[in-house]
mmCIF file of C-alpha atoms and ligand atoms in Angstrom:
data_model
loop_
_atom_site.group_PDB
_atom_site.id
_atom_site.type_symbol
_atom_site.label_atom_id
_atom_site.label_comp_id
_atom_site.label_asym_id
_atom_site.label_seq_id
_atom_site.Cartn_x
_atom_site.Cartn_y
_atom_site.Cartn_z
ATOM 1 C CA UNK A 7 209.784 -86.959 304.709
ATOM 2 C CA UNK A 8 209.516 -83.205 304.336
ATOM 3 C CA UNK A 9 211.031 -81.044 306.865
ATOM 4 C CA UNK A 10 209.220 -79.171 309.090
ATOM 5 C CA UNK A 11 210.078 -75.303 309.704
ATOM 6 C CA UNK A 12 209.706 -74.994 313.374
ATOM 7 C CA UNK A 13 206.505 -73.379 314.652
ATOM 8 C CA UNK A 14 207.108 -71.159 318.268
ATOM 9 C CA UNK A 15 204.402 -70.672 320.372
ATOM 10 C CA UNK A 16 205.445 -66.636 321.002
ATOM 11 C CA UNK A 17 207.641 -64.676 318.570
ATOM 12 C CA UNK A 18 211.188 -65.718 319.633
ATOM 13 C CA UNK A 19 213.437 -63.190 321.184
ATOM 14 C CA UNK A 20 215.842 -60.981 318.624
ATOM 15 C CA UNK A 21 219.204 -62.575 318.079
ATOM 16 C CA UNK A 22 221.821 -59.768 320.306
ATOM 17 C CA UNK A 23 224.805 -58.820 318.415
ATOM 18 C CA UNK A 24 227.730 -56.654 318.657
ATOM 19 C CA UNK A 25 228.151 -54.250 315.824
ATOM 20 C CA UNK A 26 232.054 -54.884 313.741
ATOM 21 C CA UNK A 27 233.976 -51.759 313.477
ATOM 22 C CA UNK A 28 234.257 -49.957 310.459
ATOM 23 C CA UNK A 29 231.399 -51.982 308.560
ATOM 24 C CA UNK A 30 228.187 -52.565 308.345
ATOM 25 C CA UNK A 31 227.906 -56.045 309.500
ATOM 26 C CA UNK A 32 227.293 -57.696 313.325
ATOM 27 C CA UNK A 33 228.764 -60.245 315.309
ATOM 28 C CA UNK A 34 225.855 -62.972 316.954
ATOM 29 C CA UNK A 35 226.187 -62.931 320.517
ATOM 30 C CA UNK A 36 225.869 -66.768 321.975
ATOM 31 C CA UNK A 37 227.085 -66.363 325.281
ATOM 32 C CA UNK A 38 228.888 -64.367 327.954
ATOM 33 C CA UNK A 39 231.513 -65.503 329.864
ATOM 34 C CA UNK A 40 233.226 -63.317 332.676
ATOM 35 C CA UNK A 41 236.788 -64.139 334.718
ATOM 36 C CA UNK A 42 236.351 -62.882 337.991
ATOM 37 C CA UNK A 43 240.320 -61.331 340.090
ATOM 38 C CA UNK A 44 242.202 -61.129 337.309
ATOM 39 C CA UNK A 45 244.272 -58.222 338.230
ATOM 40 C CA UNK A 46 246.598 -57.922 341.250
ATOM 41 C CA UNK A 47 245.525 -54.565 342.739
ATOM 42 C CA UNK A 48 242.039 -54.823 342.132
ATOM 43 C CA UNK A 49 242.116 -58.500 343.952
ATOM 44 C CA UNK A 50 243.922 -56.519 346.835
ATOM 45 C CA UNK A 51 241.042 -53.164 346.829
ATOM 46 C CA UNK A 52 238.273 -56.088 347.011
ATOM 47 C CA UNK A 53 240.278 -57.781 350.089
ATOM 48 C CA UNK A 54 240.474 -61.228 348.020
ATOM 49 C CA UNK A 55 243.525 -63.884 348.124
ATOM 50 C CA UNK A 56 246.012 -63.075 345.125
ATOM 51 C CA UNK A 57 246.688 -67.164 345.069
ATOM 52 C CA UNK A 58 243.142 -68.482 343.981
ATOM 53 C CA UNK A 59 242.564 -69.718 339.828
ATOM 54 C CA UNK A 60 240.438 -67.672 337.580
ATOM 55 C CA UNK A 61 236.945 -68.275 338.120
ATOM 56 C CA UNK A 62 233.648 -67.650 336.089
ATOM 57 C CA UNK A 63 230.235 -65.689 335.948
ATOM 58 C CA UNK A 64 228.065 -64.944 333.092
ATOM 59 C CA UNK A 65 226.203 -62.564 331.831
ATOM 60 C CA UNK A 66 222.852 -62.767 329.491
ATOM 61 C CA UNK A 67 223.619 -62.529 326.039
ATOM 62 C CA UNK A 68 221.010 -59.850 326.053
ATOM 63 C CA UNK A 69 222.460 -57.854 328.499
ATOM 64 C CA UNK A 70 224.408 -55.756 325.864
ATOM 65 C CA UNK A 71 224.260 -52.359 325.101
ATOM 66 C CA UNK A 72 225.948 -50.180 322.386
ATOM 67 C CA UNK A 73 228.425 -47.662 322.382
ATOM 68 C CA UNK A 74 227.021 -44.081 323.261
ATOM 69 C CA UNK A 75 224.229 -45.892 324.767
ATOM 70 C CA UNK A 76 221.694 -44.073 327.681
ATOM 71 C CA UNK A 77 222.233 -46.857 330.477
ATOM 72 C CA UNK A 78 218.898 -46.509 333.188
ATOM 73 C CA UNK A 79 220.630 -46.532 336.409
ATOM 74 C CA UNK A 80 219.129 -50.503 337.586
ATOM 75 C CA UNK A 81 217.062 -51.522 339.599
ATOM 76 C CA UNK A 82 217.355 -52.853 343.592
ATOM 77 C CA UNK A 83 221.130 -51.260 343.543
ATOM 78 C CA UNK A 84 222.460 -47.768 345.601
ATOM 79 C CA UNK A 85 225.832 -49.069 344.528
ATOM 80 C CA UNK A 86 226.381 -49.650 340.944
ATOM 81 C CA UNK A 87 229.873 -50.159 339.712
ATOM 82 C CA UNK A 88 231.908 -49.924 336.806
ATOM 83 C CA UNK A 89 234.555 -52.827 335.734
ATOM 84 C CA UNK A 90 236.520 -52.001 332.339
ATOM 85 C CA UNK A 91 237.361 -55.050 330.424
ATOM 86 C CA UNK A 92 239.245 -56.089 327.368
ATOM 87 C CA UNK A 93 236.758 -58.416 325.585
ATOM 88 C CA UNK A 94 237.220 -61.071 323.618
ATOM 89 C CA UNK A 95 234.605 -62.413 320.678
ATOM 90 C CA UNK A 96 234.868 -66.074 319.508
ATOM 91 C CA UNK A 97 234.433 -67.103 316.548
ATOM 92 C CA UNK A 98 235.030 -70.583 316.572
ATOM 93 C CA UNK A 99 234.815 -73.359 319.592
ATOM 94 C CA UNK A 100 236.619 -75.655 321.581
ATOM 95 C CA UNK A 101 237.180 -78.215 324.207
ATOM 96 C CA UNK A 102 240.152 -78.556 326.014
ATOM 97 C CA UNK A 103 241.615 -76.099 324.280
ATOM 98 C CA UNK A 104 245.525 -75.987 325.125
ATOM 99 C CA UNK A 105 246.832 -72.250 325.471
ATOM 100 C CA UNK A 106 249.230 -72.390 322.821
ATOM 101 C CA UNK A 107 245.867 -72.178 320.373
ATOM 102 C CA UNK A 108 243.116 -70.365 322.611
ATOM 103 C CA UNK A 109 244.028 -67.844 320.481
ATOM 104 C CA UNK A 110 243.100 -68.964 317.258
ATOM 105 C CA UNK A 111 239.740 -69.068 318.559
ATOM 106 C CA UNK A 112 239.248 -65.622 318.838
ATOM 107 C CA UNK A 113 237.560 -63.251 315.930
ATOM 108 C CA UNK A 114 237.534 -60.179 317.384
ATOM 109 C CA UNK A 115 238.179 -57.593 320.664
ATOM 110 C CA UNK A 116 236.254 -54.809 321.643
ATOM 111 C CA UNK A 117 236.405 -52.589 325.053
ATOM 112 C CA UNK A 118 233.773 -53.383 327.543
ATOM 113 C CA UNK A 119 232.084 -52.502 330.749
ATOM 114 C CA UNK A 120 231.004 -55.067 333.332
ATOM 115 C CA UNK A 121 228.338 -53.201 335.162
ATOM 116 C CA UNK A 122 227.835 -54.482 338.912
ATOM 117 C CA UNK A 123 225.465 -54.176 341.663
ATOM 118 C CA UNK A 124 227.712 -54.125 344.196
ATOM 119 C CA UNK A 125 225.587 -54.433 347.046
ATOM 120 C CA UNK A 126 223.730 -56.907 345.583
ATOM 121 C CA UNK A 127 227.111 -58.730 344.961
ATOM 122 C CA UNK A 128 228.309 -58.121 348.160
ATOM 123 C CA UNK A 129 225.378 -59.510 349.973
ATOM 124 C CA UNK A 130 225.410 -62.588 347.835
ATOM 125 C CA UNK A 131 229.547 -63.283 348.786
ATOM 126 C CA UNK A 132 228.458 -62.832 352.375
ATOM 127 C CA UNK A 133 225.550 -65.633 352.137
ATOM 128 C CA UNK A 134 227.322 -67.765 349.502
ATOM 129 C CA UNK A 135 224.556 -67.274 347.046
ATOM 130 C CA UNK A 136 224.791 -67.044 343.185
ATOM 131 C CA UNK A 137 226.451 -63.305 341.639
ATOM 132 C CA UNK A 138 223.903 -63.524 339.308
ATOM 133 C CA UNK A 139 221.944 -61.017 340.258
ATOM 134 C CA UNK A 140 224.684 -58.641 341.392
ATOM 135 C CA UNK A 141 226.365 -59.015 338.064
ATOM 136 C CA UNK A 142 223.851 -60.214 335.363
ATOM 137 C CA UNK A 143 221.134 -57.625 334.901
ATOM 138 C CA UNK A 144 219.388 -55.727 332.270
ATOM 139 C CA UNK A 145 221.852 -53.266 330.798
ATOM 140 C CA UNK A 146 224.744 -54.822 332.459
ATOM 141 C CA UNK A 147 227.296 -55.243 329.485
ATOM 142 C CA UNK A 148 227.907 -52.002 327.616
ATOM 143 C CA UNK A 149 230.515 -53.207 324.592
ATOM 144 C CA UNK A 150 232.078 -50.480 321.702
ATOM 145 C CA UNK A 151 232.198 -52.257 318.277
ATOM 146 C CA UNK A 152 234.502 -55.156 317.716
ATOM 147 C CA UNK A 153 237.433 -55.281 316.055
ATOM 148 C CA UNK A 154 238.502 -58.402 313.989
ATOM 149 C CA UNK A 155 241.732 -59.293 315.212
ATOM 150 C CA UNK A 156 244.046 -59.148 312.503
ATOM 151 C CA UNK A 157 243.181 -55.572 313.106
ATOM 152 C CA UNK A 158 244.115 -55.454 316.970
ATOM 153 C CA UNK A 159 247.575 -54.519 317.761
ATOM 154 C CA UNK A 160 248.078 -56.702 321.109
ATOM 155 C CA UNK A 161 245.736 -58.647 323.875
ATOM 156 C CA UNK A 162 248.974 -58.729 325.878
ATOM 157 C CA UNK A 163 249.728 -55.208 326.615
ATOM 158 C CA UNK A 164 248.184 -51.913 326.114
ATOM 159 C CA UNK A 165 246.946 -49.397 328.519
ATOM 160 C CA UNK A 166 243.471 -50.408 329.733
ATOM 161 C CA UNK A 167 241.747 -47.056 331.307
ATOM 162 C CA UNK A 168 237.857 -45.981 332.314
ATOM 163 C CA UNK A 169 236.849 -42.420 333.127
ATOM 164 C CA UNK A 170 233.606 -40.870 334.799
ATOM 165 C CA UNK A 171 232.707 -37.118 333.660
ATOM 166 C CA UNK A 172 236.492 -36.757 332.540
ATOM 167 C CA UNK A 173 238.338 -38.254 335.633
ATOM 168 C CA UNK A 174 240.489 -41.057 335.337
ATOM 169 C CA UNK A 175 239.020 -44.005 337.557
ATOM 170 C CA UNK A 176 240.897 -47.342 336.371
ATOM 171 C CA UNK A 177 244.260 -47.150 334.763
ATOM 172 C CA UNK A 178 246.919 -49.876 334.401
ATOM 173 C CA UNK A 179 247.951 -52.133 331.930
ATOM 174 C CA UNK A 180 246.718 -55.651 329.696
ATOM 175 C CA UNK A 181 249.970 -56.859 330.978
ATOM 176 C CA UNK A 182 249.163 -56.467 334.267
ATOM 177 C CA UNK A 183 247.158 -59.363 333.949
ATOM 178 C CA UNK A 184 247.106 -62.234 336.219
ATOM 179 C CA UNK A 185 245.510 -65.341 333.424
ATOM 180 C CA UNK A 186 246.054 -63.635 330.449
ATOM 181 C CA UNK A 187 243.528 -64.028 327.587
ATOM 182 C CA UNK A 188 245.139 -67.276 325.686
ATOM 183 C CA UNK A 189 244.713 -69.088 329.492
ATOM 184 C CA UNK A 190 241.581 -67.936 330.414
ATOM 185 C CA UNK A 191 240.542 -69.580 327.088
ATOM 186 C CA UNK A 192 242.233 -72.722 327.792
ATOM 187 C CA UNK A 193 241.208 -72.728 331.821
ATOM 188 C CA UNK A 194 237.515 -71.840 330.804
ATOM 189 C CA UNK A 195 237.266 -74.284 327.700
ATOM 190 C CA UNK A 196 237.776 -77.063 329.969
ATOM 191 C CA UNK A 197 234.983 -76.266 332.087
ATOM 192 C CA UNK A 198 232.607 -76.015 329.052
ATOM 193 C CA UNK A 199 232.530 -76.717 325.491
ATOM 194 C CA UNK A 200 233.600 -73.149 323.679
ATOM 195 C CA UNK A 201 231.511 -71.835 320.493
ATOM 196 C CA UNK A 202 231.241 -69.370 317.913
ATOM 197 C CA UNK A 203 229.716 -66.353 319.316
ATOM 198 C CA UNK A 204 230.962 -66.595 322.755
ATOM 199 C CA UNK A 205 232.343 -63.606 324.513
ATOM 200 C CA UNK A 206 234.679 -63.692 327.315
ATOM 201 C CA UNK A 207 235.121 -60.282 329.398
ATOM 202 C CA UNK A 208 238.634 -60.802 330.776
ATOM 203 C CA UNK A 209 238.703 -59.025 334.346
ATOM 204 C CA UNK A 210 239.134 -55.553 335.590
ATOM 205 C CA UNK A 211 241.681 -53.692 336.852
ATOM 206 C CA UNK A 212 241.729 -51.817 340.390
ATOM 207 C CA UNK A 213 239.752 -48.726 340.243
ATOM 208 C CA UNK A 214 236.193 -49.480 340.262
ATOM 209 C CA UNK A 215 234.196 -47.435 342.075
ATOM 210 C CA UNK A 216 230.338 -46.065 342.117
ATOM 211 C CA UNK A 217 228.366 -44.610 339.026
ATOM 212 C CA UNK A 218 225.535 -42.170 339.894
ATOM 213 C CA UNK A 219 223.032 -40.533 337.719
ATOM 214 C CA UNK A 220 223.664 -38.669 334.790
ATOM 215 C CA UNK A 221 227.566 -39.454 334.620
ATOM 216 C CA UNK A 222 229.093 -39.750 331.810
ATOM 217 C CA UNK A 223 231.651 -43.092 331.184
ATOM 218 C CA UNK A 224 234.432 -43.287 329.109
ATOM 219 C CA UNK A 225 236.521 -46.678 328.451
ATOM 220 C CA UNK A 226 239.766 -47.198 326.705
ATOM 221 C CA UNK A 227 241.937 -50.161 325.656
ATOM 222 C CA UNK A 228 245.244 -48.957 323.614
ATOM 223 C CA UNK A 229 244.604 -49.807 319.633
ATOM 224 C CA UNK A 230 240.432 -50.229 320.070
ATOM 225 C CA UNK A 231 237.897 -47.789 319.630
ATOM 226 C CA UNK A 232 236.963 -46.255 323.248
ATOM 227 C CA UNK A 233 233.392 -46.948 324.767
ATOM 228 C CA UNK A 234 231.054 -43.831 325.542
ATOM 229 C CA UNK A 235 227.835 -44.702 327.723
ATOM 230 C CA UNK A 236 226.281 -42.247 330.088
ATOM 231 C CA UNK A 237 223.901 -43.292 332.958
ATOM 232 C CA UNK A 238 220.803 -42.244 332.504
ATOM 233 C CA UNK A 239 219.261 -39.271 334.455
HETATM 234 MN MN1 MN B 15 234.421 -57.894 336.049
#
């Protein structure tokens, strides 16, 4: 029997990607995967209990945008936040995966943004609703290119940093984190089956704090390329 080349009813959607530093190619974007309090002091600024596992959102793969990207300030928010993040890229899968090789998983790390509609957040934590809305919207995941990891100097420490219009907002450390990357792997990897082309944004730091119009954002992880994005006017 000959096969048959599937036949969509609409044109199907573009396949989102992350462009590789230094080349010309791109990494496919499958999913998103964010760890929510994985930071001491920014668990303590959002009033949270330090004790509690990582836990996950996600994000549309969609939802990114490139570095020095014009980011329209969303929709239904007065409060949008900023959340730097070390990202991780997969680039191959895994169930069960035991920390000791979450990290052969990974094929790249780039600096990212987790943009948040913090009221809309806020309201949802109050009724017990989904954070989709609050945290996966149009726009919401600004990432600088990737870099493949035999490139990256450390996931385990390296100053982590974001800045609006030239102010330092977020500053600490990769080490100051609570799950680091090789366990949020493992943790998340038992809750679903891992693939290539997954991205996991890792937690932010304390720090985060509103975004108006026109600012201009500047993110930094120690050894990656920093991420420029400016809210749109
Ligand atoms: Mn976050």
């Amino acid at each position: 029997m000959k096969a048959r080349m599937t036949q969509y009813v609409i044109e199907p959607a573009p396949q989102a990607s992350l462009s590789v530093f230094g080349d010309d190619t791109d990494f496919p974007i499958r999913r998103i995967f964010c760890v929510g309090r994985n930071y001491e002091a920014h668990i303590v600024e959002m009033g949270n209990d330090l004790r509690e596992p990582p836990f996950f959102f996600c994000k549309p793969a969609d939802a990114v945008v490139p570095n020095h990207a014009s980011v329209s300030y969303p929709k239904a928010t007065s409060d949008l936040h900023h959340e730097v993040e070390l990202v991780v890229a997969l680039g191959a899968g895994g169930s069960d995966v035991a920390s000791e090789d979450a990290l052969d998983l990974i094929w790249g790390a780039a600096v990212g943004i987790d943009l948040t509609r913090r009221d809309i957040q806020g309201e949802a934590k109050k009724r017990g609703r989904p954070w989709d809305m609050g945290k996966g919207f149009d726009q919401s995941a600004p990432i600088a290119p990737l870099v493949p990891i035999g490139d990256v100097a450390s996931l385990t420490e390296g100053r982590i940093w974001l800045s609006v219009n030239g102010t330092t907002r977020q500053s600490a450390d990769l080490a100051d984190m609570i799950w680091p990357v090789a366990d949020c792997i493992s943790y998340l990897s038992g809750l679903v089956a891992l693939a290539p082309g997954d991205l996991i944004m890792t937690g932010t730091p304390a720090g985060v704090s509103a975004l108006q119009r026109g600012d201009e954002v500047t993110a930094g992880i120690t050894g990656l390329p920093d991420l420029n994005i400016k809210i749109a006017e």
